[in-house]
JSON list of C-alpha atoms in Angstrom, two decimals:
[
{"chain": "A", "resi": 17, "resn": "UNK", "atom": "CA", "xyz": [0.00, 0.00, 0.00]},
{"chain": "A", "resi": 18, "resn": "UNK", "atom": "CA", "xyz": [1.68, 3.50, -1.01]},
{"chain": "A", "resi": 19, "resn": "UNK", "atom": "CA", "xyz": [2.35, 5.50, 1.78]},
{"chain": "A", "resi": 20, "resn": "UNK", "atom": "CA", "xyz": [-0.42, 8.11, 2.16]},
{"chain": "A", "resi": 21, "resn": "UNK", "atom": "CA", "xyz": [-2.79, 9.70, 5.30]},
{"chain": "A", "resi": 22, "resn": "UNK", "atom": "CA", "xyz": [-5.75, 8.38, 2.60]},
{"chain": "A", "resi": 23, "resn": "UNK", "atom": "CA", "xyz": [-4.91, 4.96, 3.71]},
{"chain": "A", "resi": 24, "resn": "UNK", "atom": "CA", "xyz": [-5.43, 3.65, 7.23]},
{"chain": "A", "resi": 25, "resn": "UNK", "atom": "CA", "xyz": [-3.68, 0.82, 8.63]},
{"chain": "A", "resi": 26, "resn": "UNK", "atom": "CA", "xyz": [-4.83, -1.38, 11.40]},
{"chain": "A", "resi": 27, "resn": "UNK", "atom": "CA", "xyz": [-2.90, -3.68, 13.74]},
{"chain": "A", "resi": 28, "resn": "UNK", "atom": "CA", "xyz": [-4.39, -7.22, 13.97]},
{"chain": "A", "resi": 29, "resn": "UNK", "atom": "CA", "xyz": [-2.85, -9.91, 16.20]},
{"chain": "A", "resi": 30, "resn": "UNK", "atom": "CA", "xyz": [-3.86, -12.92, 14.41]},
{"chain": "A", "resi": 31, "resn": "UNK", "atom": "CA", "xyz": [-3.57, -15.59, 17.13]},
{"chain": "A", "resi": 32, "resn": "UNK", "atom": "CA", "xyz": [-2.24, -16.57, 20.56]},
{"chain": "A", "resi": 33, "resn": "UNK", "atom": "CA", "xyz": [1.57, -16.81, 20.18]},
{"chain": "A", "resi": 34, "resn": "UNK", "atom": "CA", "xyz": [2.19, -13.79, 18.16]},
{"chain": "A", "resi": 35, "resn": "UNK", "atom": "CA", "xyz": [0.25, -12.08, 20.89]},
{"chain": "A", "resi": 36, "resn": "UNK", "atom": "CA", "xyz": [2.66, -13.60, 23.09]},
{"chain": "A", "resi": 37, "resn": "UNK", "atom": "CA", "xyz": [5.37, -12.10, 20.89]},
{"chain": "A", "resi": 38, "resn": "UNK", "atom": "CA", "xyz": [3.62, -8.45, 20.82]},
{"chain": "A", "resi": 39, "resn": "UNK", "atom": "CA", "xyz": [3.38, -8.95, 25.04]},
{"chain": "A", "resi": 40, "resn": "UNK", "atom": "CA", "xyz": [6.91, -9.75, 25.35]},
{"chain": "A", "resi": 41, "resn": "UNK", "atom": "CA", "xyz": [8.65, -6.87, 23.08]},
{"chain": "A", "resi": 42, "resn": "UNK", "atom": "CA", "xyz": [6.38, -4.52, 24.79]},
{"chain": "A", "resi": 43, "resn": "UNK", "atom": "CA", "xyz": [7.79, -5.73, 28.29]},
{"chain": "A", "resi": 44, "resn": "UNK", "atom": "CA", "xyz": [11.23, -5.69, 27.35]},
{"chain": "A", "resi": 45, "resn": "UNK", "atom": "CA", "xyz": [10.57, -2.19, 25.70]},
{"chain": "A", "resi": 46, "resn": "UNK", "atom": "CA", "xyz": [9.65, -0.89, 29.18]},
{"chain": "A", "resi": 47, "resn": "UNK", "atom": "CA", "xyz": [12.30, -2.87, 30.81]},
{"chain": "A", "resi": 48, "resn": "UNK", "atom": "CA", "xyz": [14.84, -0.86, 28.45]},
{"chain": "A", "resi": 49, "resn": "UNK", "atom": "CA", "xyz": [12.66, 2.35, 29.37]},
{"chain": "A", "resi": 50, "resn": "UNK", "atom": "CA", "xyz": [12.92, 1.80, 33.06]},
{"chain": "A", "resi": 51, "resn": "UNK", "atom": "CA", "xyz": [16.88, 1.03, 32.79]},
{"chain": "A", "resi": 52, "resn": "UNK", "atom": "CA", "xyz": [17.33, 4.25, 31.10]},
{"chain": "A", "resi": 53, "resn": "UNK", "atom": "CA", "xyz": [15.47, 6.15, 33.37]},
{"chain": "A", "resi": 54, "resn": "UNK", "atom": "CA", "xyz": [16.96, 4.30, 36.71]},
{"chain": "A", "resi": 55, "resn": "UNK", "atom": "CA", "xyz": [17.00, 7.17, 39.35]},
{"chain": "A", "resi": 56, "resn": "UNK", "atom": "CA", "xyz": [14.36, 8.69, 38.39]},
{"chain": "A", "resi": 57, "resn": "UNK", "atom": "CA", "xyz": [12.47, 5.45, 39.10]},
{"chain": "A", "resi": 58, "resn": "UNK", "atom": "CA", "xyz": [14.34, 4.67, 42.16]},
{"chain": "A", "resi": 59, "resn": "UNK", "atom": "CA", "xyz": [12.91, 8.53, 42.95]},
{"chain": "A", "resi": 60, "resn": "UNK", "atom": "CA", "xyz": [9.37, 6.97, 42.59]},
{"chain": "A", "resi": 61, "resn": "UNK", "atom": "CA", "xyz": [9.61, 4.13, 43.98]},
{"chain": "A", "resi": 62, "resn": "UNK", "atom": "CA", "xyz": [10.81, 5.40, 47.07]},
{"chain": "A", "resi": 63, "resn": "UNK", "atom": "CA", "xyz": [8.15, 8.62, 47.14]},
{"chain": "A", "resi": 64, "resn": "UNK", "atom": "CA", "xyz": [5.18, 5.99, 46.85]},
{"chain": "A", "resi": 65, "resn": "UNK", "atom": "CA", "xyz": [6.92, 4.17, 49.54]},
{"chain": "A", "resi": 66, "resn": "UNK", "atom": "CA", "xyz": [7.44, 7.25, 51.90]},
{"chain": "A", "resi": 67, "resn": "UNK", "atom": "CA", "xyz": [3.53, 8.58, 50.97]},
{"chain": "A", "resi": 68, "resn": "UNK", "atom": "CA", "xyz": [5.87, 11.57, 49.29]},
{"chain": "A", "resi": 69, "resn": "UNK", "atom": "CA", "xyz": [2.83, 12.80, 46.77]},
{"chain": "A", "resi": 70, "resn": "UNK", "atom": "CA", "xyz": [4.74, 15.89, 45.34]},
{"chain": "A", "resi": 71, "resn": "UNK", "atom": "CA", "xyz": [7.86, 13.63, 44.47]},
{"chain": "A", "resi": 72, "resn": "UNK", "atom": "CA", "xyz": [5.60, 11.14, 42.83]},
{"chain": "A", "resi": 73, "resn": "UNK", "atom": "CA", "xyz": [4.16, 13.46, 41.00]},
{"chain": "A", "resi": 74, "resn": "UNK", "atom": "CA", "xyz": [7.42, 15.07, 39.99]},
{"chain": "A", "resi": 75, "resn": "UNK", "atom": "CA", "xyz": [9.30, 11.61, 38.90]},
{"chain": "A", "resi": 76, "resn": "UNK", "atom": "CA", "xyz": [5.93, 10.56, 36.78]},
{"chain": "A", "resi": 77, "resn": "UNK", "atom": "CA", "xyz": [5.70, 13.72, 35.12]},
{"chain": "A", "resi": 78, "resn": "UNK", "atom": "CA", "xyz": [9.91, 13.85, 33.81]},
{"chain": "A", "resi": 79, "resn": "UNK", "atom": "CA", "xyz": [9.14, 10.07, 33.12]},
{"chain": "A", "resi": 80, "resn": "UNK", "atom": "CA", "xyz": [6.30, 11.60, 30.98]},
{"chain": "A", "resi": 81, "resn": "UNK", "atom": "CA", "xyz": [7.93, 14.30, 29.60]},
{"chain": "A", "resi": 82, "resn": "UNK", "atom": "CA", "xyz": [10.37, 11.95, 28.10]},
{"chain": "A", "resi": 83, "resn": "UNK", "atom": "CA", "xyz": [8.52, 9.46, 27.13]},
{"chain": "A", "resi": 84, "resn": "UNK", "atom": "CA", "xyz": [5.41, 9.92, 25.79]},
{"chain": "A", "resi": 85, "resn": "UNK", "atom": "CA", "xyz": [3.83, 11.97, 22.91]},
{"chain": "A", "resi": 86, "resn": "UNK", "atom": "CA", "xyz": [0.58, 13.98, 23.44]},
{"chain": "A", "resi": 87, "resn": "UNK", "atom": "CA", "xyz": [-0.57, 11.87, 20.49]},
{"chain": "A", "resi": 88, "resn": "UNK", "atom": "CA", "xyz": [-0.22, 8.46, 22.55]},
{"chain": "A", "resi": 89, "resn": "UNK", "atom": "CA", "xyz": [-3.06, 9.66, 24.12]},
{"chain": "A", "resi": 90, "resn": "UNK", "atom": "CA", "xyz": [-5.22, 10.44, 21.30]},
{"chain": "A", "resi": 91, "resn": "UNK", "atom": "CA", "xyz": [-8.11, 8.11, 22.15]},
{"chain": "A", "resi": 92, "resn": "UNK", "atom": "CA", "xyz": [-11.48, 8.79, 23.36]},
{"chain": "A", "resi": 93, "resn": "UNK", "atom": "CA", "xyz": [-11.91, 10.32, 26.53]},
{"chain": "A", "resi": 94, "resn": "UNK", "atom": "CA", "xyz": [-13.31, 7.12, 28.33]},
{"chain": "A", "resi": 95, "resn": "UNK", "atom": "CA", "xyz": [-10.16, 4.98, 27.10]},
{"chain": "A", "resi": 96, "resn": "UNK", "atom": "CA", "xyz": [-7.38, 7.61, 28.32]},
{"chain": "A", "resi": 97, "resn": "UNK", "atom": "CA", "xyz": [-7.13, 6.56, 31.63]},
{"chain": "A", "resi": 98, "resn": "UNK", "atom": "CA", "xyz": [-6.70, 2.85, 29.75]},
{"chain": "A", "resi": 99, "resn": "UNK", "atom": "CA", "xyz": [-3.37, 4.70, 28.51]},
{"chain": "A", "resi": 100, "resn": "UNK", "atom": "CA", "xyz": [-1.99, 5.97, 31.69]},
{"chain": "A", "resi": 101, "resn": "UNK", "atom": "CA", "xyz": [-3.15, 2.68, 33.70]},
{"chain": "A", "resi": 102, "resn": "UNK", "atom": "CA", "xyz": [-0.92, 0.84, 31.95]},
{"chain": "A", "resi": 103, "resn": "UNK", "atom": "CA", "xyz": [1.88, 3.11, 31.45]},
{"chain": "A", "resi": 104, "resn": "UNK", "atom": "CA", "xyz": [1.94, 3.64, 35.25]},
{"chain": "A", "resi": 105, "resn": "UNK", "atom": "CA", "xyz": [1.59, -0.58, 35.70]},
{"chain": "A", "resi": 106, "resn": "UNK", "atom": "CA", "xyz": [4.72, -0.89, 32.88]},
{"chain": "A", "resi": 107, "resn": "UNK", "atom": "CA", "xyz": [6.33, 1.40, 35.18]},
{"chain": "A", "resi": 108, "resn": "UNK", "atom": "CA", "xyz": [5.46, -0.03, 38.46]},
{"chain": "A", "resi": 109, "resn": "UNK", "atom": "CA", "xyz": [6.67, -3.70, 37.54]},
{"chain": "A", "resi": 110, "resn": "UNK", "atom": "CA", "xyz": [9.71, -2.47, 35.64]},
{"chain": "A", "resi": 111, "resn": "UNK", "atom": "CA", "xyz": [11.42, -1.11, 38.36]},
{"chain": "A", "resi": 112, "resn": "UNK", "atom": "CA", "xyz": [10.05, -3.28, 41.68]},
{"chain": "A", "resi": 113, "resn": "UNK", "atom": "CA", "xyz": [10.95, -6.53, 40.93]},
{"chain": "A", "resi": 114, "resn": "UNK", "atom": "CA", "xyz": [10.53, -6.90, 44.73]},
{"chain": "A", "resi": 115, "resn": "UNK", "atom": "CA", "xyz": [6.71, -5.44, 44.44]},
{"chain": "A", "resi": 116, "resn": "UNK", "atom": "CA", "xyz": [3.79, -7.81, 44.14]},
{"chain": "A", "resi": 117, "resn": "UNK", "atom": "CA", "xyz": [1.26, -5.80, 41.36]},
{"chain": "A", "resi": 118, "resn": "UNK", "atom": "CA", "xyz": [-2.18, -6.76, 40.59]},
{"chain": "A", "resi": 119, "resn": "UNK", "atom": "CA", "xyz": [-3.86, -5.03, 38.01]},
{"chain": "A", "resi": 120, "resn": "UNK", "atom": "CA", "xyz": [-7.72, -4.66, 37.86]},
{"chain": "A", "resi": 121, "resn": "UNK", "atom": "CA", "xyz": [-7.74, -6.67, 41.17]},
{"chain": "A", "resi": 122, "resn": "UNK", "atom": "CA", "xyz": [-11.17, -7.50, 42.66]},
{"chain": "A", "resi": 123, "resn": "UNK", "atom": "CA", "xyz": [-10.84, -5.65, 45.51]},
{"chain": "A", "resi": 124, "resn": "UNK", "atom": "CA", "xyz": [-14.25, -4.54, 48.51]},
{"chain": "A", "resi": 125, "resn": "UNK", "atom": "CA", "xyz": [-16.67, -3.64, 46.17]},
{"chain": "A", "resi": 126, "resn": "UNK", "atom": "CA", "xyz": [-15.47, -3.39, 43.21]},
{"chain": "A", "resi": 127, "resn": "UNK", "atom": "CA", "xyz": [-12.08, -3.54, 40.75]},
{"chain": "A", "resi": 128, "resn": "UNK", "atom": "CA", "xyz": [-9.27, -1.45, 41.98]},
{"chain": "A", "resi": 129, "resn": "UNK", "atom": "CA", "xyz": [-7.15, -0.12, 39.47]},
{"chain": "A", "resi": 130, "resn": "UNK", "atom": "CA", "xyz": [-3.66, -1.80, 41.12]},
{"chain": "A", "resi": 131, "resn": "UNK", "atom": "CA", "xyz": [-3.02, -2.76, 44.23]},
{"chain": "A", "resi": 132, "resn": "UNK", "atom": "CA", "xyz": [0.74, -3.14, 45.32]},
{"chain": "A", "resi": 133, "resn": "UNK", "atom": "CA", "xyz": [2.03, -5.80, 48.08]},
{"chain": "A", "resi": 134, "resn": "UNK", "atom": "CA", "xyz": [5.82, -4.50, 48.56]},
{"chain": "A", "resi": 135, "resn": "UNK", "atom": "CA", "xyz": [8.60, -6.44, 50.40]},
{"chain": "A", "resi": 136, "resn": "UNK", "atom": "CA", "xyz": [7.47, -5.17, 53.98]},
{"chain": "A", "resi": 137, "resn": "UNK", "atom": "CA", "xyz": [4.83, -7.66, 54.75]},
{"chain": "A", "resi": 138, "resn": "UNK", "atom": "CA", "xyz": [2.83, -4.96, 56.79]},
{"chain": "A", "resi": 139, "resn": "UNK", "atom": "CA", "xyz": [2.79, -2.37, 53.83]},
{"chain": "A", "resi": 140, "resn": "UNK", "atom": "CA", "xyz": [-0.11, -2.16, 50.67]},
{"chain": "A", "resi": 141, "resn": "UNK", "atom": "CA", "xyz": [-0.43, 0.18, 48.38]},
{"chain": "A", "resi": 142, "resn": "UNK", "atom": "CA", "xyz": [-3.39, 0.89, 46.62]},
{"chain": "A", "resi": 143, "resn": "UNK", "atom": "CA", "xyz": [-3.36, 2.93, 42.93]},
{"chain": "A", "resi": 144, "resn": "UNK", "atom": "CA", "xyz": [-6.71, 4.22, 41.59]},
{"chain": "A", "resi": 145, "resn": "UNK", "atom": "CA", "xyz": [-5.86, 6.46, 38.50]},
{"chain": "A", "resi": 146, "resn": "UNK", "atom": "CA", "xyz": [-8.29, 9.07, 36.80]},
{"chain": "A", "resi": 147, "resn": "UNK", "atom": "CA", "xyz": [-8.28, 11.25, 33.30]},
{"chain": "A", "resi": 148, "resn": "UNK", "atom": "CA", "xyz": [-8.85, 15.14, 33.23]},
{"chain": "A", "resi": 149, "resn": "UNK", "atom": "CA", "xyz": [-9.93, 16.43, 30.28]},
{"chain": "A", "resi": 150, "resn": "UNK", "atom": "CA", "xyz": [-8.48, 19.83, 31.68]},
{"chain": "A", "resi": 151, "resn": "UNK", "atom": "CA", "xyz": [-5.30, 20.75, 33.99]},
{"chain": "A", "resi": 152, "resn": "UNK", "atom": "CA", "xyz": [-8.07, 22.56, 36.22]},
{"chain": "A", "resi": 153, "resn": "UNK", "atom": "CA", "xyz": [-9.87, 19.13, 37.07]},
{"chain": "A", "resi": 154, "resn": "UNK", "atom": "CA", "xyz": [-6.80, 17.12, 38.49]},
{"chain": "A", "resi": 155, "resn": "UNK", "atom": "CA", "xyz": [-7.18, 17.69, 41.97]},
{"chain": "A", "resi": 156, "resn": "UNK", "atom": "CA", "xyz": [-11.03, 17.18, 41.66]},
{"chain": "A", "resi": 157, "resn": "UNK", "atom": "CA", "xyz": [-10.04, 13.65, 39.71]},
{"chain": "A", "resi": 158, "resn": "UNK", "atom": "CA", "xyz": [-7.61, 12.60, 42.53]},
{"chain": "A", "resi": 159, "resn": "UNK", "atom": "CA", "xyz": [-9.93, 13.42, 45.23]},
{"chain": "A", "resi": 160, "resn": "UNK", "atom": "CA", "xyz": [-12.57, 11.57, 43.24]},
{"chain": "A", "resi": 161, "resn": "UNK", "atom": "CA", "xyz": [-10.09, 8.24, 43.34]},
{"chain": "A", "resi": 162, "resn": "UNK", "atom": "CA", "xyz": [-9.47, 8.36, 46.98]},
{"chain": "A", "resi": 163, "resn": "UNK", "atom": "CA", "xyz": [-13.02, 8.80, 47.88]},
{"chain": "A", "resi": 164, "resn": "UNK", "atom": "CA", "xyz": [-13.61, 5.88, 45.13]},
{"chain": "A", "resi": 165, "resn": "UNK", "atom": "CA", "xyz": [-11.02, 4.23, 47.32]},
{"chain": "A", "resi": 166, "resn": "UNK", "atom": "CA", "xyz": [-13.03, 4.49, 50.20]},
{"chain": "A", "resi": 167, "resn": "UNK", "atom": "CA", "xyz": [-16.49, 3.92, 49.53]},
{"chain": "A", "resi": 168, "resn": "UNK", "atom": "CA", "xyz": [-15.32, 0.21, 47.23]},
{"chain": "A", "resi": 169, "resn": "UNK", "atom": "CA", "xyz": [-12.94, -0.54, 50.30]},
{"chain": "A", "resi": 170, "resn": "UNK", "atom": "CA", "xyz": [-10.50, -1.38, 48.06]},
{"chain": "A", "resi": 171, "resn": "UNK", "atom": "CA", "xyz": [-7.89, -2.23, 50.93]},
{"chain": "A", "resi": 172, "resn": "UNK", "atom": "CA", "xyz": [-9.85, -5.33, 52.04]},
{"chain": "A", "resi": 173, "resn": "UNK", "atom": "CA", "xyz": [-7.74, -7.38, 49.80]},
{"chain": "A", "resi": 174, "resn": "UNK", "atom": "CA", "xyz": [-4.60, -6.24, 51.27]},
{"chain": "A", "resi": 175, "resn": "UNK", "atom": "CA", "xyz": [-6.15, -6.51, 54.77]},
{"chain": "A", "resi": 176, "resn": "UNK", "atom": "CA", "xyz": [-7.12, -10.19, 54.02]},
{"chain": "A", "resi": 177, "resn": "UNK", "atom": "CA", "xyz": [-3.49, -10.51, 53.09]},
{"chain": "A", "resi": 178, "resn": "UNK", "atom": "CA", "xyz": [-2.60, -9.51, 56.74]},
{"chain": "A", "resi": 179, "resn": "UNK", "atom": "CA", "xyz": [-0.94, -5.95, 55.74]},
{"chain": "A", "resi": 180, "resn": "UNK", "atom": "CA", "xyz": [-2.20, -3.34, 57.99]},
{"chain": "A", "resi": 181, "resn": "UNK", "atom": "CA", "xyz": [0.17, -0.15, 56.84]},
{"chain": "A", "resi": 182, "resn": "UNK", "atom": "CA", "xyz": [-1.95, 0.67, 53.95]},
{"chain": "A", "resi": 183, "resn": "UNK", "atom": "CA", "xyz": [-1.32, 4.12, 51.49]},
{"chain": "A", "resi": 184, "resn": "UNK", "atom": "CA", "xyz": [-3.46, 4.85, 49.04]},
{"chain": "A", "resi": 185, "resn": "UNK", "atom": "CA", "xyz": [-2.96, 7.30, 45.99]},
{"chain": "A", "resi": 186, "resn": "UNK", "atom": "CA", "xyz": [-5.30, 9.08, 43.95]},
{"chain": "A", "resi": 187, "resn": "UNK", "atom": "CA", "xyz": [-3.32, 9.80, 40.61]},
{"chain": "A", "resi": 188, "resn": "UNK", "atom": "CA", "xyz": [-4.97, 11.54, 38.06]},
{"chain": "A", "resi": 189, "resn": "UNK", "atom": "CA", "xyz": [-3.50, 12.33, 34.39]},
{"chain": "A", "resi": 190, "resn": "UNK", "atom": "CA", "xyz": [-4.15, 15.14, 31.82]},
{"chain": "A", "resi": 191, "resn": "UNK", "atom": "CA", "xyz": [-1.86, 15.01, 28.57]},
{"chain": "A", "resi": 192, "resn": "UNK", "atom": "CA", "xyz": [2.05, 14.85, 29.59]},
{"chain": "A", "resi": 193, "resn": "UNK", "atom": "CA", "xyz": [1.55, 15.99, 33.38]},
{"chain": "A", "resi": 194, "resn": "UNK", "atom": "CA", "xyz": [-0.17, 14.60, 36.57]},
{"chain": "A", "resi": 195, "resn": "UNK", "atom": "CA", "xyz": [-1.26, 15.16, 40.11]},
{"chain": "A", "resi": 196, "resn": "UNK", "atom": "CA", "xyz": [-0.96, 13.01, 43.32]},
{"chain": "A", "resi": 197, "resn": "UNK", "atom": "CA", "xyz": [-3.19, 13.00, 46.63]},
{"chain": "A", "resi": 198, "resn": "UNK", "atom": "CA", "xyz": [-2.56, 10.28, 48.95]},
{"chain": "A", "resi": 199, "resn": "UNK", "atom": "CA", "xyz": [-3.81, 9.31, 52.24]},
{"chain": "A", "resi": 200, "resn": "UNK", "atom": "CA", "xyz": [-2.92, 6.45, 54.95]},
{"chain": "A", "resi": 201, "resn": "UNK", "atom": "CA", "xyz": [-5.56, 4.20, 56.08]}
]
């Protein structure tokens, strides 16, 4: 097919293994990220540890800055926070080999967005992530995930676990920047 914007190309995986493939180069694509970007992850890491919301915040958005393109999140408004989800959970299990992640985790009442059980068998972390159209509406989006936090109880999992210590983060994302609240149960 000549190359041309009249033509639109569409990426099908065709079966299970070359899924597998696609999975794979994608993991060792953030594993090369993550290497590249090693103190600035060890940064993070150790801010969501330390409930240090303005250092999260900071690290994510230089990881976004280099990163990402404003068109990687051209989608429609109710799949963006799809896109920074994952980014964040590429980023997360990059970097903390040591970190238990679930994704989508049944969780209380409801699906939290990732839950984290980190070496200290006392500590959980628990991620709920949120889309602003608009720079203005981040802290309303982050106070929206902690109260979402809340009223799902989405720390019973990591209470049935036996980890008591719990932080939870409100993270929400508009284009190439972000804002943190977080809160200890």
């Amino acid at each position: 097919v000549p190359d041309s914007e009249s033509y639109a190309y569409r990426l099908v995986i065709p079966n299970k293994e070359v899924r597998e493939v696609f999975i794979l180069q994608i993991q060792e694509w953030f594993k090369a990220v993550v290497a590249n970007e090693n103190e600035t992850m060890k940064l993070l890491s150790s801010a969501i540890l330390d409930k240090d919301e303005k250092q999260i915040a900071r690290q994510l958005n230089i990881v976004m800055s280099r990163m990402i393109s404003i068109l990687d999140t051209k989608a429609p408004d109710d799949m963006k926070e799809n896109f920074y989800h994952g980014l964040l959970l590429g980023l997360l299990r990059g970097s903390n080999p040591d970190w238990l992640i679930k994704s989508n985790r049944e969780s209380g009442d409801g699906f939290s967005d990732i839950l984290i059980m980190p070496e200290d068998p006392d500590a959980g972390i628990v991620i709920e992530v949120k889309y602003a159209k608009e720079m203005k509406e981040l802290d309303a989006a982050c106070e929206a995930a902690i109260t979402q936090i809340k009223d799902k109880r989405y720390d019973e999992t990591l209470r049935d676990e036996g980890r008591c210590d719990i932080l939870a983060y409100g993270i929400a994302f508009c284009r190439k920047r972000c804002r943190v609240v977080g809160e200890k149960f």
